[in-house]
Amino acid sequence: MTTTTLTRRPARARTPGTPAARARHTRLLHWIAVHAVAVAAALFFLLPFVFVFLTSVMTDDQAMSGELWPHEWNWSNYAAVFTTPGFLDWWRNSLLYAGLGTLFTVCSAIPVAYALARFRFRGRRTAMLLVISTMMLPPQVVVIPMYLVWAQQLHLTGSIWPLVVPMAFGDAYSIFLLRQFLLTIPQEYLESAKVDGCGELRTLLRIVVPMARPGIAAIALFQFFFCWNDYFGPQIYTAQNPAAWTLSYGLESFKSAHSVNWNLTMAATMLVMTPVIVVFFFAQKAFVEGVTLTGVKG
């Protein structure tokens, strides 16, 4: 009896030319291409901040000399900025302006946006059109009569109150953005609250406000950034009183006072930018969610 020995052929190894290998190669190239574009875009936006930071820790002789890396790290530049006369006052005024302005804007925008989104009354569309039309009116158009009111009638020029108080009467953009967000809240929640005996005010505070936190966070961040970076308003109302300047306006004077000390100017710029970056870093999730959920309904 003859036995036949069967030998098993070894499996053929996959070569780069096989469909599976080509698919993996394509996915790898796609991943590199996508991330390369993302890294390039990130560097494009990040390099100015890196340049400002590196210049802020250079010596006076090296700053703006064409050398990109500091020979020695002079952290004392930041201490010198804080000892500049008036800088701490500008910092305090900016925090007061941005904090109170954001608080007043949010508190005034919520009830108006709720009324325009949920109440049914004659002239509701006309009121909404009037709110939107005020967004098209540049502030330079009304700056002269407003300045005369604050200067001659109220005698508050030379302080930040002409900048803060008007925000207690509403902001058109914040009202519009929050109104669009409130339209996305299902009507059933509000009807259930009314069945349980909640009035309009209690429904607004207990139901609408907690559900509208992303939208409220969005308008709060927008207003905080606007107040912190505002240059036109402080220039008009606080120019005659250096003790009432904000950082945005005082930084220009700081640059003039240290026209050759670019390291100190860049250190002051970093201190001005840092609060905005920190606030956005911790609130970016609510900010993005609030912006993306608006405009679903009209």
Tab-separated table of C-alpha atoms in Angstrom:
chain	number	residue	atom	x	y	z
A	1	MET	CA	0.000	0.000	0.000
A	2	THR	CA	1.425	3.215	-1.060
A	3	THR	CA	0.905	6.249	1.096
A	4	THR	CA	0.989	9.676	-0.368
A	5	THR	CA	2.295	12.437	1.752
A	6	LEU	CA	0.467	15.675	1.175
A	7	THR	CA	2.478	18.774	1.831
A	8	ARG	CA	0.671	21.988	2.679
A	9	ARG	CA	1.791	24.960	0.740
A	10	PRO	CA	2.683	27.958	2.872
A	11	ALA	CA	0.291	30.855	2.663
A	12	ARG	CA	1.382	33.501	0.236
A	13	ALA	CA	2.399	36.630	2.028
A	14	ARG	CA	0.457	39.772	1.186
A	15	THR	CA	2.457	42.042	-0.973
A	16	PRO	CA	2.020	45.754	-1.134
A	17	GLY	CA	0.260	45.218	-4.405
A	18	THR	CA	-2.719	43.398	-2.888
A	19	PRO	CA	-6.029	45.272	-2.474
A	20	ALA	CA	-5.822	45.169	1.352
A	21	ALA	CA	-2.333	46.644	1.367
A	22	ARG	CA	-3.315	49.326	-1.111
A	23	ALA	CA	-6.318	50.234	1.048
A	24	ARG	CA	-4.108	50.549	4.133
A	25	HIS	CA	-1.633	52.623	2.155
A	26	THR	CA	-4.423	54.901	0.944
A	27	ARG	CA	-5.789	55.369	4.459
A	28	LEU	CA	-2.312	56.216	5.726
A	29	LEU	CA	-1.773	58.813	3.018
A	30	HIS	CA	-5.228	60.270	3.699
A	31	TRP	CA	-4.470	60.502	7.433
A	32	ILE	CA	-1.148	62.226	6.754
A	33	ALA	CA	-2.715	64.664	4.299
A	34	VAL	CA	-5.582	65.604	6.629
A	35	HIS	CA	-3.372	66.046	9.675
A	36	ALA	CA	-0.685	67.867	7.702
A	37	VAL	CA	-3.243	70.468	6.642
A	38	ALA	CA	-4.512	70.726	10.231
A	39	VAL	CA	-0.989	71.100	11.623
A	40	ALA	CA	-0.129	73.721	8.996
A	41	ALA	CA	-3.295	75.678	9.802
A	42	ALA	CA	-2.588	75.428	13.544
A	43	LEU	CA	0.962	76.709	13.043
A	44	PHE	CA	-0.333	79.537	10.854
A	45	PHE	CA	-2.537	80.809	13.697
A	46	LEU	CA	-0.109	79.908	16.501
A	47	LEU	CA	3.083	81.482	15.153
A	48	PRO	CA	2.044	85.116	15.884
A	49	PHE	CA	1.432	84.207	19.545
A	50	VAL	CA	4.780	82.421	19.693
A	51	PHE	CA	6.487	85.462	18.198
A	52	VAL	CA	4.870	87.799	20.734
A	53	PHE	CA	5.792	85.503	23.620
A	54	LEU	CA	9.431	85.048	22.559
A	55	THR	CA	9.833	88.784	22.030
A	56	SER	CA	8.342	89.473	25.461
A	57	VAL	CA	11.175	87.589	27.201
A	58	MET	CA	14.028	89.060	25.144
A	59	THR	CA	16.342	91.833	26.161
A	60	ASP	CA	15.777	95.322	24.846
A	61	ASP	CA	18.736	95.043	22.471
A	62	GLN	CA	17.636	91.723	20.983
A	63	ALA	CA	13.926	92.528	20.536
A	64	MET	CA	13.017	93.253	16.901
A	65	SER	CA	16.627	92.656	15.850
A	66	GLY	CA	15.797	89.784	13.497
A	67	GLU	CA	16.751	87.047	15.966
A	68	LEU	CA	13.834	84.774	16.745
A	69	TRP	CA	15.094	82.953	19.848
A	70	PRO	CA	16.023	84.830	23.044
A	71	HIS	CA	19.604	84.595	24.248
A	72	GLU	CA	18.340	84.711	27.826
A	73	TRP	CA	14.832	84.504	29.233
A	74	ASN	CA	14.027	87.824	30.891
A	75	TRP	CA	10.896	87.088	32.914
A	76	SER	CA	11.485	90.374	34.698
A	77	ASN	CA	9.844	92.094	31.712
A	78	TYR	CA	6.447	91.037	33.050
A	79	ALA	CA	7.257	92.441	36.469
A	80	ALA	CA	8.334	95.693	34.800
A	81	VAL	CA	4.979	95.893	33.012
A	82	PHE	CA	3.058	95.603	36.283
A	83	THR	CA	5.135	98.373	37.814
A	84	THR	CA	4.267	100.720	34.941
A	85	PRO	CA	2.161	103.605	36.339
A	86	GLY	CA	-1.515	103.016	35.666
A	87	PHE	CA	-1.280	99.438	34.375
A	88	LEU	CA	-3.033	97.898	37.391
A	89	ASP	CA	-5.767	100.524	37.099
A	90	TRP	CA	-6.251	99.636	33.437
A	91	TRP	CA	-6.453	95.973	34.372
A	92	ARG	CA	-9.080	96.662	37.031
A	93	ASN	CA	-11.109	98.857	34.662
A	94	SER	CA	-11.048	96.181	31.957
A	95	LEU	CA	-12.276	93.521	34.378
A	96	LEU	CA	-15.011	95.840	35.634
A	97	TYR	CA	-16.051	96.828	32.119
A	98	ALA	CA	-16.069	93.270	30.770
A	99	GLY	CA	-17.654	91.726	33.886
A	100	LEU	CA	-20.464	94.235	34.396
A	101	GLY	CA	-21.044	94.602	30.665
A	102	THR	CA	-21.454	90.846	30.251
A	103	LEU	CA	-23.737	90.581	33.293
A	104	PHE	CA	-25.960	93.470	32.192
A	105	THR	CA	-26.166	92.178	28.622
A	106	VAL	CA	-27.170	88.662	29.663
A	107	CYS	CA	-29.753	89.861	32.198
A	108	SER	CA	-31.339	92.238	29.698
A	109	ALA	CA	-31.221	89.914	26.681
A	110	ILE	CA	-32.865	86.872	28.304
A	111	PRO	CA	-36.370	88.325	28.945
A	112	VAL	CA	-36.485	90.173	25.607
A	113	ALA	CA	-35.386	87.101	23.652
A	114	TYR	CA	-37.898	84.937	25.538
A	115	ALA	CA	-40.733	87.346	24.741
A	116	LEU	CA	-39.840	87.514	21.051
A	117	ALA	CA	-39.466	83.726	20.823
A	118	ARG	CA	-42.509	82.515	22.781
A	119	PHE	CA	-45.096	85.270	23.147
A	120	ARG	CA	-47.710	85.793	20.459
A	121	PHE	CA	-48.652	89.453	20.219
A	122	ARG	CA	-49.445	91.971	17.527
A	123	GLY	CA	-46.320	93.554	16.137
A	124	ARG	CA	-43.982	90.749	17.209
A	125	ARG	CA	-42.369	90.501	13.780
A	126	THR	CA	-42.078	94.279	13.566
A	127	ALA	CA	-40.320	94.336	16.944
A	128	MET	CA	-37.924	91.646	15.756
A	129	LEU	CA	-37.196	93.605	12.588
A	130	LEU	CA	-36.482	96.702	14.652
A	131	VAL	CA	-34.034	94.728	16.803
A	132	ILE	CA	-32.269	93.398	13.714
A	133	SER	CA	-32.203	96.837	12.084
A	134	THR	CA	-30.300	98.288	15.039
A	135	MET	CA	-27.522	95.803	14.291
A	136	MET	CA	-27.009	97.593	10.965
A	137	LEU	CA	-26.546	100.963	12.643
A	138	PRO	CA	-22.836	101.673	13.264
A	139	PRO	CA	-22.055	103.156	16.687
A	140	GLN	CA	-20.254	106.091	15.066
A	141	VAL	CA	-23.625	107.421	13.863
A	142	VAL	CA	-24.950	108.076	17.370
A	143	VAL	CA	-21.677	108.741	19.179
A	144	ILE	CA	-22.015	112.558	19.110
A	145	PRO	CA	-25.527	112.814	20.652
A	146	MET	CA	-24.709	110.054	23.129
A	147	TYR	CA	-21.519	111.818	24.167
A	148	LEU	CA	-23.407	115.081	24.693
A	149	VAL	CA	-25.903	113.296	26.928
A	150	TRP	CA	-23.220	111.664	29.064
A	151	ALA	CA	-21.046	114.791	29.180
A	152	GLN	CA	-23.543	117.651	29.548
A	153	GLN	CA	-26.570	116.019	31.156
A	154	LEU	CA	-25.131	113.232	33.311
A	155	HIS	CA	-21.520	114.443	33.717
A	156	LEU	CA	-20.124	110.883	33.637
A	157	THR	CA	-17.458	111.224	30.964
A	158	GLY	CA	-14.009	110.317	32.173
A	159	SER	CA	-15.337	107.060	33.649
A	160	ILE	CA	-16.357	103.651	32.339
A	161	TRP	CA	-20.040	104.104	33.247
A	162	PRO	CA	-21.028	105.476	29.806
A	163	LEU	CA	-19.718	102.151	28.461
A	164	VAL	CA	-21.370	99.867	31.016
A	165	VAL	CA	-24.798	101.388	31.707
A	166	PRO	CA	-26.181	101.177	28.108
A	167	MET	CA	-25.667	97.412	28.162
A	168	ALA	CA	-28.371	97.124	30.826
A	169	PHE	CA	-30.887	98.110	28.132
A	170	GLY	CA	-30.141	95.228	25.791
A	171	ASP	CA	-27.847	94.335	22.930
A	172	ALA	CA	-29.389	93.632	19.541
A	173	TYR	CA	-26.997	90.866	18.527
A	174	SER	CA	-27.314	89.060	21.867
A	175	ILE	CA	-31.112	89.273	21.726
A	176	PHE	CA	-31.206	87.925	18.183
A	177	LEU	CA	-28.774	85.067	18.880
A	178	LEU	CA	-30.531	84.012	22.091
A	179	ARG	CA	-33.967	84.280	20.497
A	180	GLN	CA	-32.881	81.873	17.764
A	181	PHE	CA	-31.643	79.450	20.411
A	182	LEU	CA	-34.871	79.641	22.442
A	183	LEU	CA	-36.846	78.669	19.355
A	184	THR	CA	-35.128	75.264	19.476
A	185	ILE	CA	-36.564	74.461	22.939
A	186	PRO	CA	-39.626	72.196	22.509
A	187	GLN	CA	-42.916	73.885	23.351
A	188	GLU	CA	-44.009	70.826	25.327
A	189	TYR	CA	-41.649	71.688	28.195
A	190	LEU	CA	-43.190	75.120	28.585
A	191	GLU	CA	-46.734	73.766	28.391
A	192	SER	CA	-45.931	71.165	31.052
A	193	ALA	CA	-44.606	73.895	33.330
A	194	LYS	CA	-47.784	75.915	32.874
A	195	VAL	CA	-49.910	72.840	33.656
A	196	ASP	CA	-47.959	72.490	36.912
A	197	GLY	CA	-48.908	76.053	37.819
A	198	CYS	CA	-45.765	77.941	36.797
A	199	GLY	CA	-46.189	81.507	35.669
A	200	GLU	CA	-44.183	83.069	32.869
A	201	LEU	CA	-41.448	84.350	35.162
A	202	ARG	CA	-41.050	81.038	36.975
A	203	THR	CA	-41.089	79.150	33.673
A	204	LEU	CA	-38.362	81.425	32.376
A	205	LEU	CA	-36.154	81.017	35.442
A	206	ARG	CA	-36.759	77.325	36.207
A	207	ILE	CA	-37.219	75.807	32.743
A	208	VAL	CA	-35.959	78.071	29.969
A	209	VAL	CA	-32.758	79.424	31.519
A	210	PRO	CA	-31.330	75.974	32.502
A	211	MET	CA	-32.115	74.598	29.045
A	212	ALA	CA	-30.656	77.662	27.331
A	213	ARG	CA	-27.277	77.563	29.087
A	214	PRO	CA	-25.291	76.958	25.859
A	215	GLY	CA	-26.942	79.936	24.176
A	216	ILE	CA	-26.459	82.129	27.242
A	217	ALA	CA	-22.810	81.068	27.428
A	218	ALA	CA	-22.369	82.006	23.766
A	219	ILE	CA	-23.731	85.547	24.130
A	220	ALA	CA	-21.819	85.995	27.403
A	221	LEU	CA	-18.529	85.070	25.734
A	222	PHE	CA	-19.240	87.270	22.728
A	223	GLN	CA	-19.967	90.222	24.998
A	224	PHE	CA	-16.969	89.575	27.235
A	225	PHE	CA	-14.637	89.486	24.236
A	226	PHE	CA	-16.201	92.656	22.820
A	227	CYS	CA	-15.825	94.586	26.076
A	228	TRP	CA	-12.306	93.329	26.717
A	229	ASN	CA	-11.111	94.288	23.225
A	230	ASP	CA	-13.169	97.479	22.860
A	231	TYR	CA	-11.007	100.421	21.841
A	232	PHE	CA	-13.487	102.873	20.342
A	233	GLY	CA	-15.657	103.293	23.440
A	234	PRO	CA	-12.839	103.918	25.948
A	235	GLN	CA	-11.209	106.297	23.493
A	236	ILE	CA	-14.381	108.408	23.356
A	237	TYR	CA	-15.459	108.438	26.998
A	238	THR	CA	-12.298	107.906	29.069
A	239	ALA	CA	-9.558	109.642	27.055
A	240	GLN	CA	-9.370	112.641	29.386
A	241	ASN	CA	-8.887	110.499	32.512
A	242	PRO	CA	-5.956	108.014	32.394
A	243	ALA	CA	-7.173	106.420	35.650
A	244	ALA	CA	-10.304	105.218	33.802
A	245	TRP	CA	-8.528	103.739	30.780
A	246	THR	CA	-8.940	100.077	29.912
A	247	LEU	CA	-6.165	97.754	28.795
A	248	SER	CA	-7.080	98.042	25.120
A	249	TYR	CA	-6.734	101.828	25.187
A	250	GLY	CA	-3.922	101.960	27.720
A	251	LEU	CA	-1.844	99.502	25.714
A	252	GLU	CA	-1.553	102.036	22.897
A	253	SER	CA	-0.243	104.621	25.337
A	254	PHE	CA	2.080	102.005	26.803
A	255	LYS	CA	3.470	101.410	23.344
A	256	SER	CA	4.033	105.127	22.877
A	257	ALA	CA	5.693	105.437	26.272
A	258	HIS	CA	8.002	102.515	25.422
A	259	SER	CA	8.371	103.013	21.704
A	260	VAL	CA	11.811	101.349	21.646
A	261	ASN	CA	11.183	98.770	24.370
A	262	TRP	CA	9.411	96.209	22.226
A	263	ASN	CA	10.038	93.492	24.794
A	264	LEU	CA	7.934	95.373	27.374
A	265	THR	CA	5.273	96.140	24.790
A	266	MET	CA	5.008	92.461	23.843
A	267	ALA	CA	4.932	91.461	27.530
A	268	ALA	CA	2.009	93.820	28.064
A	269	THR	CA	0.315	92.389	24.980
A	270	MET	CA	0.648	88.858	26.371
A	271	LEU	CA	-0.929	89.968	29.646
A	272	VAL	CA	-3.839	91.500	27.725
A	273	MET	CA	-4.410	88.374	25.614
A	274	THR	CA	-4.089	85.816	28.414
A	275	PRO	CA	-7.509	86.326	30.102
A	276	VAL	CA	-9.356	85.995	26.781
A	277	ILE	CA	-7.473	82.800	25.896
A	278	VAL	CA	-8.099	81.292	29.335
A	279	VAL	CA	-11.825	82.141	29.294
A	280	PHE	CA	-12.316	80.681	25.834
A	281	PHE	CA	-10.295	77.558	26.684
A	282	PHE	CA	-12.541	76.655	29.617
A	283	ALA	CA	-15.819	77.710	27.972
A	284	GLN	CA	-15.257	76.609	24.381
A	285	LYS	CA	-17.551	73.575	24.642
A	286	ALA	CA	-20.544	75.622	25.743
A	287	PHE	CA	-19.608	78.351	23.270
A	288	VAL	CA	-19.478	76.022	20.259
A	289	GLU	CA	-22.662	74.234	21.304
A	290	GLY	CA	-24.508	77.507	21.739
A	291	VAL	CA	-23.461	78.797	18.327
A	292	THR	CA	-24.171	75.582	16.425
A	293	LEU	CA	-27.661	75.143	17.909
A	294	THR	CA	-28.868	78.631	16.962
A	295	GLY	CA	-30.594	79.412	13.721
A	296	VAL	CA	-32.387	76.050	13.462
A	297	LYS	CA	-35.775	77.706	13.413
A	298	GLY	CA	-36.826	81.119	12.216
